[in-house]
PDB file of C-alpha atoms in Angstrom:
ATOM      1  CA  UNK A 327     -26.354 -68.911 -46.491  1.00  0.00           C
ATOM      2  CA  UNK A 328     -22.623 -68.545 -46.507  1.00  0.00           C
ATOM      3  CA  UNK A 329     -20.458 -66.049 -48.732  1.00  0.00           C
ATOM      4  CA  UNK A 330     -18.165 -67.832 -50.878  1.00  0.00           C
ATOM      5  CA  UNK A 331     -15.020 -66.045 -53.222  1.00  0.00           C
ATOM      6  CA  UNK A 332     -13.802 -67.779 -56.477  1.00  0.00           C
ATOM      7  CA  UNK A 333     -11.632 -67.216 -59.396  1.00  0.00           C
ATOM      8  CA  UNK A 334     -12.318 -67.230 -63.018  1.00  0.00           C
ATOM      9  CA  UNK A 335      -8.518 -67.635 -63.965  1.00  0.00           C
ATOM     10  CA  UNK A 336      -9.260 -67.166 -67.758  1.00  0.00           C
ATOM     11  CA  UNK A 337     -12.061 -64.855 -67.322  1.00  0.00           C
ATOM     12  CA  UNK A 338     -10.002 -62.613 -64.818  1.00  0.00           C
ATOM     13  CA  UNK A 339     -12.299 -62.129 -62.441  1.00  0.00           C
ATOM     14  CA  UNK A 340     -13.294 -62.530 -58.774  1.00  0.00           C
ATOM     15  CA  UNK A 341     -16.322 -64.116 -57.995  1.00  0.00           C
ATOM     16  CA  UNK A 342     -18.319 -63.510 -54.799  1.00  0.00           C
ATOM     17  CA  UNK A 343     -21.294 -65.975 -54.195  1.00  0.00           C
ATOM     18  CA  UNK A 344     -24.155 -67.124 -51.752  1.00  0.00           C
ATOM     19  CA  UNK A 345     -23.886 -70.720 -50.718  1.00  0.00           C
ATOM     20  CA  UNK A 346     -27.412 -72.174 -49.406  1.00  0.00           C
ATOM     21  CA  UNK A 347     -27.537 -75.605 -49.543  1.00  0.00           C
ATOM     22  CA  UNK A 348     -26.883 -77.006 -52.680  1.00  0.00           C
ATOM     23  CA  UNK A 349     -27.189 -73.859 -54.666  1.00  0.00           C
ATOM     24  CA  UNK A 350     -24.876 -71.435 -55.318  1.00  0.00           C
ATOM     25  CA  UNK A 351     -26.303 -67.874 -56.187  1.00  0.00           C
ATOM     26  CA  UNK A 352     -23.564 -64.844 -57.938  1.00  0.00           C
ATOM     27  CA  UNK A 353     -23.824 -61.598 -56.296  1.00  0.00           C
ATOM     28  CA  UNK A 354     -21.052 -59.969 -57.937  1.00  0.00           C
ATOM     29  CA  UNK A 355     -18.239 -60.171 -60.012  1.00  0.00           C
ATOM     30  CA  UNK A 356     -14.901 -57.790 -60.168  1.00  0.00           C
ATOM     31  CA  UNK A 357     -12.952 -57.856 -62.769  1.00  0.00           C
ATOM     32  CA  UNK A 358      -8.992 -57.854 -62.479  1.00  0.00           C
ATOM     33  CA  UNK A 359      -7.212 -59.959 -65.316  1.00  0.00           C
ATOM     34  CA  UNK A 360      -3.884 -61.154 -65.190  1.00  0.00           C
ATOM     35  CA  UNK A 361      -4.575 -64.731 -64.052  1.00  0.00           C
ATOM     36  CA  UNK A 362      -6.475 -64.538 -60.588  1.00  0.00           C
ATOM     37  CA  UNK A 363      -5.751 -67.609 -58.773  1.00  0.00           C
ATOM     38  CA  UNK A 364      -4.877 -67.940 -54.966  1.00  0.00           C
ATOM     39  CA  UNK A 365      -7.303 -66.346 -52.939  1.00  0.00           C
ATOM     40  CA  UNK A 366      -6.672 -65.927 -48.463  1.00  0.00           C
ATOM     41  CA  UNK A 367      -8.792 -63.803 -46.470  1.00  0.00           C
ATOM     42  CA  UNK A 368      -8.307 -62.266 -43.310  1.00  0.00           C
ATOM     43  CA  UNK A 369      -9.964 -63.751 -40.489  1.00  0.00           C
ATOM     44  CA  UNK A 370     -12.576 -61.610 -40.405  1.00  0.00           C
ATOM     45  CA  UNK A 371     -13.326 -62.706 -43.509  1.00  0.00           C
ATOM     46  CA  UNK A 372     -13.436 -58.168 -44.777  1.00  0.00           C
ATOM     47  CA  UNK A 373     -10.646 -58.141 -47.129  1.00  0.00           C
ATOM     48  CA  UNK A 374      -9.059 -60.746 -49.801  1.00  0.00           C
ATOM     49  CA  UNK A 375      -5.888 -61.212 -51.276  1.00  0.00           C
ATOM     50  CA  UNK A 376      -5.868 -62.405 -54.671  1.00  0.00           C
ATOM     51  CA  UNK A 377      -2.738 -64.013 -56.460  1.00  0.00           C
ATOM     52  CA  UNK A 378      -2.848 -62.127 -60.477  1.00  0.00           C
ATOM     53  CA  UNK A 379      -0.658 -64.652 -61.428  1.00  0.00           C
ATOM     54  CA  UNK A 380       0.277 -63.114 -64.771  1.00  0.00           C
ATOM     55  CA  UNK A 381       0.320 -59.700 -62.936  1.00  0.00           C
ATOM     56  CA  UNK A 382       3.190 -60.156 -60.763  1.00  0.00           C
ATOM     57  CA  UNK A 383       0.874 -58.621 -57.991  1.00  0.00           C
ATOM     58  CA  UNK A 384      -1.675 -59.481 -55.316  1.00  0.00           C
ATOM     59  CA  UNK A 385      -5.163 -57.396 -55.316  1.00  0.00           C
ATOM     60  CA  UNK A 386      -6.516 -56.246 -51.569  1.00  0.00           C
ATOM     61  CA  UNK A 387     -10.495 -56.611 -52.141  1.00  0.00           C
ATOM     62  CA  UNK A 388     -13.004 -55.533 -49.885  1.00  0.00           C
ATOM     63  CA  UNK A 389     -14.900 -58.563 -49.565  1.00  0.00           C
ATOM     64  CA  UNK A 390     -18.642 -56.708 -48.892  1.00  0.00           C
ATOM     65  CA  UNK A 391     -18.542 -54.025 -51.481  1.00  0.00           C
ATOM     66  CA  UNK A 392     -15.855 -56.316 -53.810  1.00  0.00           C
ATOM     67  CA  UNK A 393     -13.915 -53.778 -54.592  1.00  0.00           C
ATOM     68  CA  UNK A 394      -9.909 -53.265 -55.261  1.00  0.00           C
ATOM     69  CA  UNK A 395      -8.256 -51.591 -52.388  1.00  0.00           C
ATOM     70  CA  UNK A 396      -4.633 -51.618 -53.500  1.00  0.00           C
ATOM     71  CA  UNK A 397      -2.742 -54.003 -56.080  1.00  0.00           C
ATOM     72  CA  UNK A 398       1.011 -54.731 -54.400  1.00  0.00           C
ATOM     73  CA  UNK A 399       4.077 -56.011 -56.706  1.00  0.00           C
ATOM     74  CA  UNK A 400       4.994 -59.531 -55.834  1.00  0.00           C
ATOM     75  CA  UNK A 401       7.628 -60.777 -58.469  1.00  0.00           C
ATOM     76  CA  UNK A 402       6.868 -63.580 -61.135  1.00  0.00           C
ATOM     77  CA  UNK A 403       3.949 -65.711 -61.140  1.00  0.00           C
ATOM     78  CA  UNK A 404       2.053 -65.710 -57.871  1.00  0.00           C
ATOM     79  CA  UNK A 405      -0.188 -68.340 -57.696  1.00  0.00           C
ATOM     80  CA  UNK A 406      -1.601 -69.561 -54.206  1.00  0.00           C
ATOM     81  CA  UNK A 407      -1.306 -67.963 -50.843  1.00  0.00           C
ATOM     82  CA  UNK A 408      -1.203 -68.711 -47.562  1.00  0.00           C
TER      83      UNK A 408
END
């Protein structure tokens, strides 16, 4: 199957889950609050930045181990990216 990431805006977390066919399967969660939203990856598809919308930051994840790398100040209310 494929690996796909999701937020729980209200829940503040990050979602990573295993697409096969119709079913979707959660392999892990990782909590960060504030209001995740946005979410871009790199092309690789190892590391994703995720809009904390009531944060004022992004969070750098590790997409395999979903893990924070680093948390970087953005100014008010980020909400999608690009």
């Amino acid at each position: 199957g494929q690996t796909l990431l999701a937020t729980t805006q209200y829940g503040g977390e990050l979602v990573k889950l295993r697409v096969t066919g119709d079913k979707l399967e959660k392999l892990a969660s990782l909590p960060l609050r504030f209001e995740p939203q946005g979410i871009a990856a790199t092309r690789d598809g190892k590391t994703a930045y995720v809009a904390l919308s009531s944060g004022s930051a992004v969070a750098v994840v590790d997409v395999e181990s979903l893990t924070e790398l680093q948390r970087i100040p953005v100014g008010l209310w980020p909400r999608t990216l690009a």
